[in-house]
Short mmCIF file of C-alpha atoms and ligand atoms in Angstrom, two decimals:
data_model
loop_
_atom_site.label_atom_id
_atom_site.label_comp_id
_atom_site.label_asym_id
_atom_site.label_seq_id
_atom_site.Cartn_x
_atom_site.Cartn_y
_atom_site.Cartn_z
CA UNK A 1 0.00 0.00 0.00
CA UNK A 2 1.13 3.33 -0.89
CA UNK A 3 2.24 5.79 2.52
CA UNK A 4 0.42 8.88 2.13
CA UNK A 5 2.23 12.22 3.69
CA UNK A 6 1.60 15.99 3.56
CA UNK A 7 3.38 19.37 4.02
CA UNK A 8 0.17 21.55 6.24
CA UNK A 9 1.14 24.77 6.22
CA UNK A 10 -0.80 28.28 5.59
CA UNK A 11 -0.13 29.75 2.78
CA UNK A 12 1.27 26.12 1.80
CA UNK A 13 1.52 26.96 -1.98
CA UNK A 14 5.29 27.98 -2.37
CA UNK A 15 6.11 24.59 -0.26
CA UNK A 16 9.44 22.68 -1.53
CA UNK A 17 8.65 19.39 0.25
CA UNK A 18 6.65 17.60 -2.01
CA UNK A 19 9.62 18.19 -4.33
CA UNK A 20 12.06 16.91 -1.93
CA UNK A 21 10.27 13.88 -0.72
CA UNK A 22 9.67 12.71 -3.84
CA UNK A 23 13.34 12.99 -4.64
CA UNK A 24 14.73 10.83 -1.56
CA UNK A 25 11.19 8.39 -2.28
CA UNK A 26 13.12 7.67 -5.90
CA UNK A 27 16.41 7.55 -4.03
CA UNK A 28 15.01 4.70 -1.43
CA UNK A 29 12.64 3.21 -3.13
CA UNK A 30 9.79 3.56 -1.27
CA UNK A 31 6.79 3.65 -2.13
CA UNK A 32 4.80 6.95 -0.54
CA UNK A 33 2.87 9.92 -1.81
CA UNK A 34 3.18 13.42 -0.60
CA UNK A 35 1.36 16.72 -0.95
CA UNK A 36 0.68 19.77 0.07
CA UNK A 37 -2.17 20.53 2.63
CA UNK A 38 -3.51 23.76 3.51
CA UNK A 39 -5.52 24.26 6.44
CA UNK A 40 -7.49 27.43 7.62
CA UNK A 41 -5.86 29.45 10.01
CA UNK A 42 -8.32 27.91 13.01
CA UNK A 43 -8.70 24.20 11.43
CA UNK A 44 -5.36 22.98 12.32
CA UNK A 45 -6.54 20.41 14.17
CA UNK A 46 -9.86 19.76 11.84
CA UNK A 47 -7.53 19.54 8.96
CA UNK A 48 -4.61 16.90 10.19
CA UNK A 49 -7.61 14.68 11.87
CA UNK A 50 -9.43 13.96 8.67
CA UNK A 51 -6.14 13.65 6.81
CA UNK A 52 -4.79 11.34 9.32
CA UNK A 53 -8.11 9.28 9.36
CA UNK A 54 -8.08 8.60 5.81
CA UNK A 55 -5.06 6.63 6.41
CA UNK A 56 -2.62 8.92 6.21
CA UNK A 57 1.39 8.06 7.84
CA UNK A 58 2.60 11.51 8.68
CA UNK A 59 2.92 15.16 8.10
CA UNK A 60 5.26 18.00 8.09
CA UNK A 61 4.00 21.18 9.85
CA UNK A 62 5.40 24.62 8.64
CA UNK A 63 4.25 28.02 9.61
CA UNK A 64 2.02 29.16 11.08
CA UNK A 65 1.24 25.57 12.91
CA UNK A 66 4.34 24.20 14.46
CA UNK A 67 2.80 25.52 18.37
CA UNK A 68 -0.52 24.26 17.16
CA UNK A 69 1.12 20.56 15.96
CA UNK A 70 3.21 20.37 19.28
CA UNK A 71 -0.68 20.78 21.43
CA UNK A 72 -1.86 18.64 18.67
CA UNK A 73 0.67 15.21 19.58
CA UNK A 74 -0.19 13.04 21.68
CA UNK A 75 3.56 12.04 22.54
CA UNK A 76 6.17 13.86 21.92
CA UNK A 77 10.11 13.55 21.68
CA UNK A 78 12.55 15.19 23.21
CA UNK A 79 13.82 17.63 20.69
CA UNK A 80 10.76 18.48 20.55
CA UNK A 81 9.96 19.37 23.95
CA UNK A 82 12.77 21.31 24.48
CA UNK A 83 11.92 23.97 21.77
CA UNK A 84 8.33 23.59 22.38
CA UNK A 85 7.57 23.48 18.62
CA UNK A 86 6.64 20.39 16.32
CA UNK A 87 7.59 20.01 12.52
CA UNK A 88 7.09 16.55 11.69
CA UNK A 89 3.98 14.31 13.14
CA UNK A 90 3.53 10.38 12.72
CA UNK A 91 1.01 8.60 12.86
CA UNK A 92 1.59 5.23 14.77
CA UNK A 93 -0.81 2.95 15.25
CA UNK A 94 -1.75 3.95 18.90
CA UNK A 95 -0.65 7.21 18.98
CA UNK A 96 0.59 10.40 17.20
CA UNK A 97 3.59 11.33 18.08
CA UNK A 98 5.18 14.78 17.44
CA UNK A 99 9.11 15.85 16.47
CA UNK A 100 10.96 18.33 15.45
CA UNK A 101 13.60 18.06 12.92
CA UNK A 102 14.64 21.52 12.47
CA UNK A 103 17.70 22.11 14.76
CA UNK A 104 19.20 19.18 13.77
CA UNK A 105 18.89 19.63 9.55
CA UNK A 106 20.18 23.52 10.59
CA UNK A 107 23.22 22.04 12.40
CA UNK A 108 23.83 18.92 9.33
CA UNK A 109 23.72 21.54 6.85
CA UNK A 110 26.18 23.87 9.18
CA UNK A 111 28.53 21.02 9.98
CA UNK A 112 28.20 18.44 7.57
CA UNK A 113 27.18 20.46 4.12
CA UNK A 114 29.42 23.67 4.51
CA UNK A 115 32.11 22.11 6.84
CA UNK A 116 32.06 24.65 9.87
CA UNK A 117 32.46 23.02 12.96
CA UNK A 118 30.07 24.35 15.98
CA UNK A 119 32.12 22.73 18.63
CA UNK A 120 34.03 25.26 20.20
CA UNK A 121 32.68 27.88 18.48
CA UNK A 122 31.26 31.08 19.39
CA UNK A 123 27.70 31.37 17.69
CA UNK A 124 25.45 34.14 17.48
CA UNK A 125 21.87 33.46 17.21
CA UNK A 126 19.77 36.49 16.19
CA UNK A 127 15.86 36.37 16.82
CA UNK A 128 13.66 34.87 19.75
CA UNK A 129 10.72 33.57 17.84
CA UNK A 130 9.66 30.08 16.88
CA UNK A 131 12.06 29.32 14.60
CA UNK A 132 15.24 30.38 16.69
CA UNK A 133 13.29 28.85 19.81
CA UNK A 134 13.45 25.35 17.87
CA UNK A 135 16.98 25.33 17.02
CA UNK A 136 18.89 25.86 20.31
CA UNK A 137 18.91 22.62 21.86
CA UNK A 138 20.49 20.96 18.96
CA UNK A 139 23.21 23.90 18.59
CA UNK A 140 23.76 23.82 22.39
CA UNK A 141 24.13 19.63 21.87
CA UNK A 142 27.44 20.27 19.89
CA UNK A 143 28.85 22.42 22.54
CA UNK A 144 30.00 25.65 21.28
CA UNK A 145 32.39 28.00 23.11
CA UNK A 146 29.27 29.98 23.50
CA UNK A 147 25.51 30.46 22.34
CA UNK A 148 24.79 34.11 22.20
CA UNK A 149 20.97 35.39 21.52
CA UNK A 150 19.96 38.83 20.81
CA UNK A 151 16.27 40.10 19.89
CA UNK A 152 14.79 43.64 19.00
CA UNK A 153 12.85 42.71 22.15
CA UNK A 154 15.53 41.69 24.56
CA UNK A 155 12.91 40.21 26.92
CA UNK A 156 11.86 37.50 24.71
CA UNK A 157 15.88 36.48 24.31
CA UNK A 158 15.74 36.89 28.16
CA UNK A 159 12.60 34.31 28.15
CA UNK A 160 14.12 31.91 26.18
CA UNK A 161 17.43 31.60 28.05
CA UNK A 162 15.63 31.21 31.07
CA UNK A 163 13.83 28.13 29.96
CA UNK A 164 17.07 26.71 29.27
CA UNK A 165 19.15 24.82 31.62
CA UNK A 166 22.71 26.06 30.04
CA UNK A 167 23.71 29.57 31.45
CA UNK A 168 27.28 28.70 31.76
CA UNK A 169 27.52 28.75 26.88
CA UNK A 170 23.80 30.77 26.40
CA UNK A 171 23.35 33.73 27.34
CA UNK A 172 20.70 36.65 26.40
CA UNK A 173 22.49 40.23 25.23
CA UNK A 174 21.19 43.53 24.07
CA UNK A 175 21.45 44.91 20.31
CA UNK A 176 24.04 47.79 21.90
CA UNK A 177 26.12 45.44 23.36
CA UNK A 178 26.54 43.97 19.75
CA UNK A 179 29.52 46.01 18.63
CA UNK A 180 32.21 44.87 21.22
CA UNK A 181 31.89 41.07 20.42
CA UNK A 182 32.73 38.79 17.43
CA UNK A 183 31.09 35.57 16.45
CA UNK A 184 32.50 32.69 14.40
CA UNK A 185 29.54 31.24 13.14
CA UNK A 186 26.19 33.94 12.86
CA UNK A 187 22.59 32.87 12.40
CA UNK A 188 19.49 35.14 11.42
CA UNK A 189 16.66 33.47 12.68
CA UNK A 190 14.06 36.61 12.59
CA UNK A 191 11.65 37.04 9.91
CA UNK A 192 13.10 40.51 9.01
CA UNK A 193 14.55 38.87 5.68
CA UNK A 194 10.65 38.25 4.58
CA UNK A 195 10.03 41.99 4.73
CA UNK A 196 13.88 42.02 3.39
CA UNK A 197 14.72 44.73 6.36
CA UNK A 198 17.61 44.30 8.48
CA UNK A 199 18.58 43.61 11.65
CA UNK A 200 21.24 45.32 13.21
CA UNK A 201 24.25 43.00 13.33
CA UNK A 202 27.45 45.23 12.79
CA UNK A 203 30.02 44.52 10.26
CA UNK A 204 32.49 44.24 13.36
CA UNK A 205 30.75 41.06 14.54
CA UNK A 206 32.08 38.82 12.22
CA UNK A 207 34.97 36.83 12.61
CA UNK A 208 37.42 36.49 10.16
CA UNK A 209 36.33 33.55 8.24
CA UNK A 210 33.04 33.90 10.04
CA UNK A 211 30.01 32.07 8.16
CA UNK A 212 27.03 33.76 8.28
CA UNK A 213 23.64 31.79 7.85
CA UNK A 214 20.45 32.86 6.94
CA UNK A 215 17.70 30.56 7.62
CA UNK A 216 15.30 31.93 5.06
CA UNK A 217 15.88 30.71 1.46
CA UNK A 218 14.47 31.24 -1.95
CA UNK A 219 15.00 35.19 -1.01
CA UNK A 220 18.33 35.75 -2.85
CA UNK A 221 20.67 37.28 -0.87
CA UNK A 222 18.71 38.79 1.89
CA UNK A 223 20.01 42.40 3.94
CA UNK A 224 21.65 40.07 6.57
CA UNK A 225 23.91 37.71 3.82
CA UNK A 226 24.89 41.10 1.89
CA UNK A 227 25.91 42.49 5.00
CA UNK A 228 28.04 39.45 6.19
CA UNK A 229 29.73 39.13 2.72
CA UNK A 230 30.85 43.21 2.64
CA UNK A 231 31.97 41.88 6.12
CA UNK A 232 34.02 39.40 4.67
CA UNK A 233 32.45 36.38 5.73
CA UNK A 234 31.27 33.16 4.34
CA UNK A 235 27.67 32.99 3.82
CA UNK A 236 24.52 30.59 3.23
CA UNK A 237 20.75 30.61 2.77
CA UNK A 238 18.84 27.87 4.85
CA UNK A 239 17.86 25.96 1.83
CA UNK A 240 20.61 22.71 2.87
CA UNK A 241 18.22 22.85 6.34
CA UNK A 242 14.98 22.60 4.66
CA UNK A 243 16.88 19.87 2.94
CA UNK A 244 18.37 18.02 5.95
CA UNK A 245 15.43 18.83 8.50
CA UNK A 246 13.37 16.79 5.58
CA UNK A 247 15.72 14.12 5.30
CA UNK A 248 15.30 13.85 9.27
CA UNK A 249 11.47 14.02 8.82
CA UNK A 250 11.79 10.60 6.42
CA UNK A 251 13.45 8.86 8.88
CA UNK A 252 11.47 9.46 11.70
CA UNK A 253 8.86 8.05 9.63
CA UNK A 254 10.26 5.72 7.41
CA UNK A 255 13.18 4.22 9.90
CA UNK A 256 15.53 5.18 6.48
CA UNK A 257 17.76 8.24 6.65
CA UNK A 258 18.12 9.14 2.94
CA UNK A 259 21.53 10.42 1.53
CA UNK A 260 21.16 14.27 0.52
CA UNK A 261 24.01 15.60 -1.62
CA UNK A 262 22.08 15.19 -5.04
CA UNK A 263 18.65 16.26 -3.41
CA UNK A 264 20.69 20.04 -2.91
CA UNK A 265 22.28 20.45 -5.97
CA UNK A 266 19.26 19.60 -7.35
CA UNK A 267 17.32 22.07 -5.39
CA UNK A 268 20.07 24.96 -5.76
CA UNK A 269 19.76 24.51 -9.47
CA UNK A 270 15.51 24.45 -9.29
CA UNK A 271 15.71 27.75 -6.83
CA UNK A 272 18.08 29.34 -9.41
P1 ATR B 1 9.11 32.69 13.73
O1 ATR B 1 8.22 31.62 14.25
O2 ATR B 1 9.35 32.63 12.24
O3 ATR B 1 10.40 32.78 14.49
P2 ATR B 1 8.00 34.87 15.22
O4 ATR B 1 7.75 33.97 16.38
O5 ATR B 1 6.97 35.89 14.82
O6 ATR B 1 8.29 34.06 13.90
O7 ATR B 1 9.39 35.63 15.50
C1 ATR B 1 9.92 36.55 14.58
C2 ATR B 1 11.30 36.98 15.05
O8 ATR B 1 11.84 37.87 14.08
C3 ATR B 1 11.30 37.73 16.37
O9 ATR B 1 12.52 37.47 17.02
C4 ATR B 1 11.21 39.17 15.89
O10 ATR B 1 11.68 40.13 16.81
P3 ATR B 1 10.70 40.66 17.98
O11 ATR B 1 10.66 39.57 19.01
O12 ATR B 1 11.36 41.89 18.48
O13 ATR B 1 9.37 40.90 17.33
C5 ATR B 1 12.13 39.11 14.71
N1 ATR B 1 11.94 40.19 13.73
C6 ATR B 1 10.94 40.32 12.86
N2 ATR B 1 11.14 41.41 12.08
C7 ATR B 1 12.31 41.98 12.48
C8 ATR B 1 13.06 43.12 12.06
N3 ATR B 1 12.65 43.90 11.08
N4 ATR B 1 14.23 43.39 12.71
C9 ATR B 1 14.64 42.60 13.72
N5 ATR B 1 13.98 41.51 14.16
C10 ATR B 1 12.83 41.20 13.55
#
């Protein structure tokens, strides 16, 4: 019997998962569908049920329903927990149990793809929403010199930090204190690159040989990436973790960790 999956997002349109999972479904030779769901912005819930009870094996979860998916599983893992946010759900036989496979596709793509190394190193994490939020325990698991957040609203960093048992590598610091530290490895995880404004990392932050890492993709090169490159550094778009964070998603529900070199070049030459 074929597996049926789904991306359920809202807007779900512009999704490249289907894309993807078909690629690493030729690679492994399975045999699954997968396709793009949207659900109203209330009908989360409505929407994954009547999926799921058609037979359905899994979804992915993109914005705006990761908090929604998290409340939604019935058990969930411990990546999961620990950024309170769920990207990938699957549908066992006696329960539904909820993931999330984003921290670790950001830090395969940073490690693995590009070859920077995030032990040791002194990151710089810039935003304090969801999508930063679901990335630190995986950064913080390859123990970096230090984990540094910074939001436009330094509470929320604050927040976050808190909830985190780690003080002695993360740490919360203002926008002003910005100028007197340098980073080796720099991530934008706002959503200022959608509206393509900027936040205000100085030129002085990065490193020499610093790679700076944008975890929006299909934008180009967004205000942050320009300004890392006139900085000197390295830089790259967060298409390799939509990439790996999928190839994590297929295992979790197939038991079958696909390989993803071809899937990327493939995708960097589609997003073109
Ligand atoms: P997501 O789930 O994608 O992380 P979110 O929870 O709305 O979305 O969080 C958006 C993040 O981008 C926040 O850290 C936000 O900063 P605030 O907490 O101060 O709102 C940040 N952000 C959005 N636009 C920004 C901009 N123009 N400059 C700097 N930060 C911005």
């Amino acid at each position: 019997m074929t597996d049926r999956y789904a991306v359920v997002g809202n807007p779900v349109a512009h999704s490249k998962s289907p894309e993807i999972h078909a690629m690493f479904a030729r690679e492994c030779g399975a045999d699954m569908q997968y396709e793009r769901l949207l659900a109203p912005a209330t009908e989360f819930a409505a929407t994954v049920d009547a999926f799921r009870i058609s037979g359905a094996a899994g979804v992915n979860v993109t914005l705006p329903f990761k908090l929604e998916a998290f409340d939604y599983a019935g058990a969930r893992t411990a990546r999961a927990e620990r950024g309170r946010s769920v990207n990938t759900l699957r549908f066992d036989a006696n329960e539904i149990v909820g993931d999330n496979t984003d921290g670790v596709g950001l830090c395969r793509d940073i490690v693995s793809n590009i070859g920077q190394p995030l032990l040791g190193a002194r990151i710089l994490l810039v935003g304090a929403g969801g999508a930063a939020r679901a990335v630190i325990g995986a950064l913080l698991d390859f123990q970096p010199a230090a984990l540094v957040i910074t939001n436009r609203t330094p509470d929320k960093a604050q927040a976050i930090v808190d909830e985190f048992n780690a003080r002695n590598v993360f740490y919360a610091i203002g926008y002003s204190a910005l100028p007197t530290r340098r980073f080796d490895v720099l991530i934008n995880a706002t959503s200022a690159s959608l509206t393509a404004s900027l936040p205000l990392v100085p030129a002085s932050c990065f490193d020499q040989n610093a790679l700076a890492y944008d975890m929006m993709y299909g934008k180009g090169q967004t205000p942050f990436l320009a300004l890392a490159a006139s900085a000197g550094a390295r830089t790259a778009d967060g298409l390799g973790m939509l990439v790996e964070q999928a190839a994590e998603a297929f295992f979790v529900w197939r038991g079958v960790r696909p390989v993803t070199g071809s899937v990327l070049k493939s995708m960097r030459q589609s997003t073109r």
